[in-house]
């Protein structure tokens, strides 16, 4: 989710509503969309109101969002919508806007509402050449989506016939985000699946404190990321045992323990979140209609789940 959680009037899990038009494209007509994989994030080309391409992060942990510069290029009107918060300690002003349509390859989304937030500080921190916003939740409600990290492809299918092969894991939707059952070092919890996150695994504060996970992390503090509200200081370490829904068992997973005092990482009751650093070892499919995530080992599976280099701000 790019360490970003949206909200209206300080309510972080309220999302902008969208009109989900019925698909008029058959599976055989939907061509895979090539994406850029930058800093462990999926950046897809998107056409909005016939203009573009705009460079949008495909984020299972996020709903429609546009940067102010993109709104200006598109000459869209905005409405104030309070403040939005995220992984950082602060909150920032937010607006909403509407677009007639946007296209990702062959698929089209009509009459879409977008949150508008200034993520220029994030763009600068990570060195993005282009970053115009976020897409994810609204598309996932309408289409089955497979992420092929090896070939850098987003593969879309109509949900009626979507049945990918592999290990299926049921999830629930928490706000606009998929959450799966899991155990961390034998402790039962739930984890957010977040393709907007560059890291392999993020341990959340409340769960880590309750279950004394801090012993797995180094004492030194680094800047592990940057989100709405500022940088994400953290300690790095490794989780000895991580199990998804009793089916996928992982060992010595590189992890971070954020040290923020406010924001989602500090306040959530979930155990943590799984990012692209780990997911990229799999072919990952999402079926929001049946609430299923399917995992298949990728061609370049390495199983190391290496640490993502800290930021130097």
GROMACS .gro file of C-alpha atoms in nm:
model
  313
    1UNK     CA    1   0.000   0.000   0.000
    2UNK     CA    2   0.297   0.219  -0.041
    3UNK     CA    3   0.272   0.266   0.334
    4UNK     CA    4  -0.039   0.472   0.267
    5UNK     CA    5  -0.381   0.435   0.428
    6UNK     CA    6  -0.658   0.658   0.308
    7UNK     CA    7  -0.930   0.812   0.515
    8UNK     CA    8  -1.211   1.063   0.524
    9UNK     CA    9  -1.210   1.296   0.821
   10UNK     CA   10  -0.942   1.094   0.999
   11UNK     CA   11  -1.110   0.756   0.941
   12UNK     CA   12  -0.825   0.554   0.787
   13UNK     CA   13  -1.019   0.257   0.653
   14UNK     CA   14  -1.299   0.447   0.479
   15UNK     CA   15  -1.251   0.425   0.104
   16UNK     CA   16  -1.385   0.614  -0.192
   17UNK     CA   17  -1.678   0.437  -0.354
   18UNK     CA   18  -1.658   0.340  -0.720
   19UNK     CA   19  -1.905   0.238  -0.986
   20UNK     CA   20  -1.809  -0.117  -1.085
   21UNK     CA   21  -1.925  -0.153  -1.442
   22UNK     CA   22  -1.991  -0.502  -1.576
   23UNK     CA   23  -1.707  -0.643  -1.784
   24UNK     CA   24  -1.761  -0.648  -2.159
   25UNK     CA   25  -1.426  -0.808  -2.240
   26UNK     CA   26  -1.389  -1.186  -2.265
   27UNK     CA   27  -1.090  -1.369  -2.119
   28UNK     CA   28  -0.947  -1.437  -2.464
   29UNK     CA   29  -0.950  -1.065  -2.543
   30UNK     CA   30  -0.768  -0.947  -2.230
   31UNK     CA   31  -0.398  -0.916  -2.303
   32UNK     CA   32  -0.146  -0.922  -2.014
   33UNK     CA   33  -0.012  -0.581  -1.915
   34UNK     CA   34   0.363  -0.534  -1.877
   35UNK     CA   35   0.470  -0.348  -1.565
   36UNK     CA   36   0.788  -0.185  -1.442
   37UNK     CA   37   0.922  -0.340  -1.123
   38UNK     CA   38   1.089  -0.051  -0.944
   39UNK     CA   39   1.216  -0.072  -0.586
   40UNK     CA   40   1.007  -0.389  -0.537
   41UNK     CA   41   0.690  -0.218  -0.653
   42UNK     CA   42   0.456  -0.285  -0.946
   43UNK     CA   43   0.419   0.029  -1.161
   44UNK     CA   44   0.163  -0.010  -1.441
   45UNK     CA   45   0.082   0.224  -1.734
   46UNK     CA   46  -0.271   0.364  -1.706
   47UNK     CA   47  -0.471   0.584  -1.944
   48UNK     CA   48  -0.712   0.823  -1.770
   49UNK     CA   49  -0.989   1.003  -1.962
   50UNK     CA   50  -0.799   0.917  -2.279
   51UNK     CA   51  -0.476   1.080  -2.160
   52UNK     CA   52  -0.151   0.924  -2.050
   53UNK     CA   53   0.008   0.694  -1.985
   54UNK     CA   54   0.015   0.770  -1.614
   55UNK     CA   55   0.240   0.562  -1.392
   56UNK     CA   56   0.038   0.396  -1.116
   57UNK     CA   57   0.139   0.153  -0.843
   58UNK     CA   58  -0.076  -0.162  -0.846
   59UNK     CA   59  -0.153  -0.207  -0.479
   60UNK     CA   60  -0.363  -0.480  -0.314
   61UNK     CA   61  -0.355  -0.261  -0.005
   62UNK     CA   62  -0.490   0.051  -0.170
   63UNK     CA   63  -0.787   0.206  -0.349
   64UNK     CA   64  -0.787   0.463  -0.632
   65UNK     CA   65  -0.552   0.754  -0.562
   66UNK     CA   66  -0.410   1.035  -0.775
   67UNK     CA   67  -0.129   1.281  -0.717
   68UNK     CA   68  -0.214   1.653  -0.745
   69UNK     CA   69   0.010   1.696  -1.052
   70UNK     CA   70  -0.186   1.427  -1.236
   71UNK     CA   71  -0.514   1.592  -1.136
   72UNK     CA   72  -0.384   1.920  -1.276
   73UNK     CA   73  -0.283   1.758  -1.607
   74UNK     CA   74  -0.628   1.601  -1.635
   75UNK     CA   75  -0.797   1.932  -1.543
   76UNK     CA   76  -1.015   1.761  -1.281
   77UNK     CA   77  -1.214   1.934  -1.010
   78UNK     CA   78  -1.155   1.831  -0.650
   79UNK     CA   79  -1.351   1.838  -0.324
   80UNK     CA   80  -1.192   1.865   0.020
   81UNK     CA   81  -1.222   1.540   0.216
   82UNK     CA   82  -1.044   1.596   0.545
   83UNK     CA   83  -0.718   1.418   0.614
   84UNK     CA   84  -0.557   1.086   0.529
   85UNK     CA   85  -0.317   0.887   0.744
   86UNK     CA   86  -0.080   0.602   0.687
   87UNK     CA   87   0.225   0.431   0.825
   88UNK     CA   88   0.388   0.757   0.934
   89UNK     CA   89   0.312   0.954   1.247
   90UNK     CA   90   0.133   1.244   1.078
   91UNK     CA   91  -0.173   1.296   0.859
   92UNK     CA   92  -0.198   1.508   0.545
   93UNK     CA   93  -0.481   1.691   0.365
   94UNK     CA   94  -0.687   1.492   0.117
   95UNK     CA   95  -0.934   1.567  -0.160
   96UNK     CA   96  -1.150   1.355  -0.387
   97UNK     CA   97  -1.211   1.373  -0.760
   98UNK     CA   98  -1.390   1.175  -1.032
   99UNK     CA   99  -1.277   1.045  -1.370
  100UNK     CA  100  -1.498   0.928  -1.655
  101UNK     CA  101  -1.281   0.625  -1.724
  102UNK     CA  102  -0.940   0.473  -1.688
  103UNK     CA  103  -0.781   0.188  -1.881
  104UNK     CA  104  -0.518  -0.067  -1.786
  105UNK     CA  105  -0.442  -0.243  -2.112
  106UNK     CA  106  -0.771  -0.386  -2.244
  107UNK     CA  107  -0.977  -0.337  -1.928
  108UNK     CA  108  -1.178  -0.023  -1.865
  109UNK     CA  109  -1.312   0.116  -1.539
  110UNK     CA  110  -1.593   0.371  -1.571
  111UNK     CA  111  -1.706   0.658  -1.346
  112UNK     CA  112  -1.434   0.618  -1.087
  113UNK     CA  113  -1.379   0.820  -0.772
  114UNK     CA  114  -1.020   0.886  -0.664
  115UNK     CA  115  -0.868   1.015  -0.344
  116UNK     CA  116  -0.614   1.291  -0.410
  117UNK     CA  117  -0.305   1.308  -0.189
  118UNK     CA  118   0.039   1.461  -0.233
  119UNK     CA  119   0.290   1.173  -0.233
  120UNK     CA  120   0.575   1.381  -0.376
  121UNK     CA  121   0.783   1.326  -0.062
  122UNK     CA  122   0.751   0.950  -0.115
  123UNK     CA  123   0.836   0.986  -0.484
  124UNK     CA  124   1.153   1.175  -0.392
  125UNK     CA  125   1.254   0.941  -0.109
  126UNK     CA  126   1.243   0.630  -0.329
  127UNK     CA  127   1.372   0.793  -0.646
  128UNK     CA  128   1.069   0.733  -0.868
  129UNK     CA  129   1.111   0.903  -1.206
  130UNK     CA  130   0.735   0.895  -1.249
  131UNK     CA  131   0.462   0.835  -0.993
  132UNK     CA  132   0.107   0.950  -1.057
  133UNK     CA  133  -0.098   0.749  -0.810
  134UNK     CA  134  -0.231   0.412  -0.702
  135UNK     CA  135  -0.482   0.160  -0.837
  136UNK     CA  136  -0.584  -0.177  -0.697
  137UNK     CA  137  -0.894  -0.243  -0.493
  138UNK     CA  138  -1.154  -0.138  -0.750
  139UNK     CA  139  -0.996  -0.351  -1.024
  140UNK     CA  140  -0.961  -0.650  -0.791
  141UNK     CA  141  -1.333  -0.635  -0.711
  142UNK     CA  142  -1.411  -0.672  -1.079
  143UNK     CA  143  -1.139  -0.900  -1.221
  144UNK     CA  144  -0.932  -1.198  -1.124
  145UNK     CA  145  -0.570  -1.082  -1.124
  146UNK     CA  146  -0.248  -1.282  -1.144
  147UNK     CA  147   0.087  -1.114  -1.077
  148UNK     CA  148   0.371  -1.277  -1.271
  149UNK     CA  149   0.679  -1.123  -1.110
  150UNK     CA  150   0.921  -1.329  -1.321
  151UNK     CA  151   0.792  -1.190  -1.651
  152UNK     CA  152   0.667  -0.857  -1.508
  153UNK     CA  153   0.308  -0.909  -1.618
  154UNK     CA  154  -0.036  -0.832  -1.475
  155UNK     CA  155  -0.276  -1.096  -1.607
  156UNK     CA  156  -0.648  -1.014  -1.586
  157UNK     CA  157  -0.937  -1.261  -1.613
  158UNK     CA  158  -1.312  -1.235  -1.577
  159UNK     CA  159  -1.413  -1.364  -1.236
  160UNK     CA  160  -1.681  -1.601  -1.366
  161UNK     CA  161  -1.421  -1.848  -1.496
  162UNK     CA  162  -1.123  -1.758  -1.280
  163UNK     CA  163  -0.973  -2.068  -1.115
  164UNK     CA  164  -0.592  -2.051  -1.101
  165UNK     CA  165  -0.390  -2.356  -1.000
  166UNK     CA  166  -0.185  -2.362  -0.683
  167UNK     CA  167  -0.222  -2.341  -0.306
  168UNK     CA  168  -0.542  -2.153  -0.226
  169UNK     CA  169  -0.559  -1.939   0.087
  170UNK     CA  170  -0.886  -1.780   0.198
  171UNK     CA  171  -0.883  -1.417   0.305
  172UNK     CA  172  -1.123  -1.160   0.440
  173UNK     CA  173  -1.139  -0.801   0.321
  174UNK     CA  174  -1.042  -0.558   0.595
  175UNK     CA  175  -1.151  -0.214   0.475
  176UNK     CA  176  -1.010  -0.242   0.122
  177UNK     CA  177  -0.731  -0.489   0.195
  178UNK     CA  178  -0.694  -0.871   0.186
  179UNK     CA  179  -0.608  -1.027   0.522
  180UNK     CA  180  -0.510  -1.393   0.563
  181UNK     CA  181  -0.486  -1.622   0.869
  182UNK     CA  182  -0.128  -1.698   0.969
  183UNK     CA  183   0.104  -1.787   1.255
  184UNK     CA  184   0.418  -1.595   1.346
  185UNK     CA  185   0.658  -1.812   1.541
  186UNK     CA  186   0.363  -2.029   1.643
  187UNK     CA  187   0.135  -1.740   1.748
  188UNK     CA  188  -0.195  -1.717   1.562
  189UNK     CA  189  -0.277  -1.388   1.392
  190UNK     CA  190  -0.378  -1.232   1.061
  191UNK     CA  191  -0.158  -1.068   0.800
  192UNK     CA  192  -0.223  -0.799   0.542
  193UNK     CA  193  -0.120  -0.889   0.185
  194UNK     CA  194   0.024  -0.569   0.043
  195UNK     CA  195   0.174  -0.539  -0.305
  196UNK     CA  196   0.236  -0.171  -0.237
  197UNK     CA  197   0.503  -0.263   0.021
  198UNK     CA  198   0.869  -0.298  -0.086
  199UNK     CA  199   0.971  -0.510   0.212
  200UNK     CA  200   0.933  -0.885   0.270
  201UNK     CA  201   0.756  -0.869   0.605
  202UNK     CA  202   0.653  -0.596   0.849
  203UNK     CA  203   0.578  -0.688   1.210
  204UNK     CA  204   0.315  -0.464   1.368
  205UNK     CA  205   0.380  -0.307   1.708
  206UNK     CA  206   0.089  -0.433   1.920
  207UNK     CA  207   0.126  -0.797   1.821
  208UNK     CA  208   0.505  -0.784   1.849
  209UNK     CA  209   0.491  -0.632   2.196
  210UNK     CA  210   0.230  -0.879   2.322
  211UNK     CA  211   0.420  -1.179   2.188
  212UNK     CA  212   0.773  -1.056   2.266
  213UNK     CA  213   0.896  -1.066   1.907
  214UNK     CA  214   1.139  -0.777   1.958
  215UNK     CA  215   1.414  -1.025   2.052
  216UNK     CA  216   1.433  -1.124   1.683
  217UNK     CA  217   1.532  -0.771   1.578
  218UNK     CA  218   1.860  -0.584   1.595
  219UNK     CA  219   1.902  -0.289   1.828
  220UNK     CA  220   2.015  -0.050   1.556
  221UNK     CA  221   1.753   0.177   1.397
  222UNK     CA  222   1.729   0.238   1.021
  223UNK     CA  223   1.488   0.419   0.792
  224UNK     CA  224   1.304   0.125   0.637
  225UNK     CA  225   1.055   0.316   0.424
  226UNK     CA  226   0.858   0.635   0.376
  227UNK     CA  227   0.484   0.679   0.395
  228UNK     CA  228   0.212   0.933   0.447
  229UNK     CA  229   0.321   1.116   0.760
  230UNK     CA  230   0.694   1.074   0.710
  231UNK     CA  231   0.977   0.821   0.734
  232UNK     CA  232   0.937   0.475   0.887
  233UNK     CA  233   1.218   0.412   1.139
  234UNK     CA  234   1.255   0.043   1.216
  235UNK     CA  235   1.472  -0.234   1.349
  236UNK     CA  236   1.564  -0.518   1.113
  237UNK     CA  237   1.562  -0.888   1.193
  238UNK     CA  238   1.436  -1.230   1.090
  239UNK     CA  239   1.120  -1.418   1.183
  240UNK     CA  240   1.214  -1.785   1.247
  241UNK     CA  241   0.882  -1.934   1.140
  242UNK     CA  242   0.601  -1.783   0.931
  243UNK     CA  243   0.306  -1.995   0.819
  244UNK     CA  244   0.023  -1.887   0.587
  245UNK     CA  245  -0.305  -2.065   0.656
  246UNK     CA  246  -0.115  -2.383   0.760
  247UNK     CA  247  -0.018  -2.446   0.396
  248UNK     CA  248   0.283  -2.226   0.317
  249UNK     CA  249   0.566  -2.263   0.568
  250UNK     CA  250   0.857  -2.018   0.553
  251UNK     CA  251   1.171  -1.990   0.765
  252UNK     CA  252   1.407  -1.705   0.856
  253UNK     CA  253   1.201  -1.439   0.682
  254UNK     CA  254   1.365  -1.096   0.663
  255UNK     CA  255   1.147  -0.852   0.858
  256UNK     CA  256   1.128  -0.502   0.995
  257UNK     CA  257   0.978  -0.380   1.321
  258UNK     CA  258   0.863  -0.017   1.274
  259UNK     CA  259   0.924   0.223   1.563
  260UNK     CA  260   0.654   0.476   1.474
  261UNK     CA  261   0.439   0.595   1.763
  262UNK     CA  262   0.127   0.661   1.555
  263UNK     CA  263  -0.002   0.544   1.219
  264UNK     CA  264  -0.118   0.204   1.109
  265UNK     CA  265   0.188  -0.002   1.201
  266UNK     CA  266   0.161   0.119   1.560
  267UNK     CA  267  -0.216   0.092   1.605
  268UNK     CA  268  -0.334  -0.211   1.404
  269UNK     CA  269  -0.443  -0.529   1.579
  270UNK     CA  270  -0.306  -0.741   1.291
  271UNK     CA  271   0.019  -0.930   1.329
  272UNK     CA  272   0.187  -0.769   1.031
  273UNK     CA  273   0.195  -0.736   0.653
  274UNK     CA  274   0.352  -0.930   0.366
  275UNK     CA  275   0.511  -0.726   0.088
  276UNK     CA  276   0.660  -0.781  -0.257
  277UNK     CA  277   0.999  -0.877  -0.117
  278UNK     CA  278   0.840  -1.209  -0.021
  279UNK     CA  279   0.556  -1.233  -0.273
  280UNK     CA  280   0.793  -1.200  -0.569
  281UNK     CA  281   0.905  -1.561  -0.516
  282UNK     CA  282   0.555  -1.673  -0.618
  283UNK     CA  283   0.305  -1.648  -0.899
  284UNK     CA  284   0.025  -1.478  -0.702
  285UNK     CA  285  -0.345  -1.472  -0.796
  286UNK     CA  286  -0.632  -1.284  -0.632
  287UNK     CA  287  -1.002  -1.367  -0.653
  288UNK     CA  288  -1.193  -1.108  -0.449
  289UNK     CA  289  -1.531  -1.262  -0.539
  290UNK     CA  290  -1.448  -1.592  -0.367
  291UNK     CA  291  -1.196  -1.427  -0.131
  292UNK     CA  292  -0.909  -1.653  -0.237
  293UNK     CA  293  -0.539  -1.591  -0.289
  294UNK     CA  294  -0.351  -1.859  -0.486
  295UNK     CA  295   0.025  -1.910  -0.462
  296UNK     CA  296   0.248  -2.103  -0.699
  297UNK     CA  297   0.629  -2.109  -0.681
  298UNK     CA  298   0.784  -1.869  -0.931
  299UNK     CA  299   1.052  -1.966  -1.179
  300UNK     CA  300   1.318  -1.763  -0.999
  301UNK     CA  301   1.226  -1.870  -0.647
  302UNK     CA  302   1.521  -1.811  -0.415
  303UNK     CA  303   1.362  -1.846  -0.072
  304UNK     CA  304   1.602  -1.598   0.087
  305UNK     CA  305   1.363  -1.305   0.138
  306UNK     CA  306   1.650  -1.060   0.156
  307UNK     CA  307   1.641  -0.732   0.338
  308UNK     CA  308   1.546  -0.428   0.136
  309UNK     CA  309   1.821  -0.166   0.166
  310UNK     CA  310   1.738   0.111   0.416
  311UNK     CA  311   1.676   0.460   0.283
  312UNK     CA  312   1.935   0.733   0.312
  313UNK     CA  313   1.740   1.056   0.351
   0.00000   0.00000   0.00000
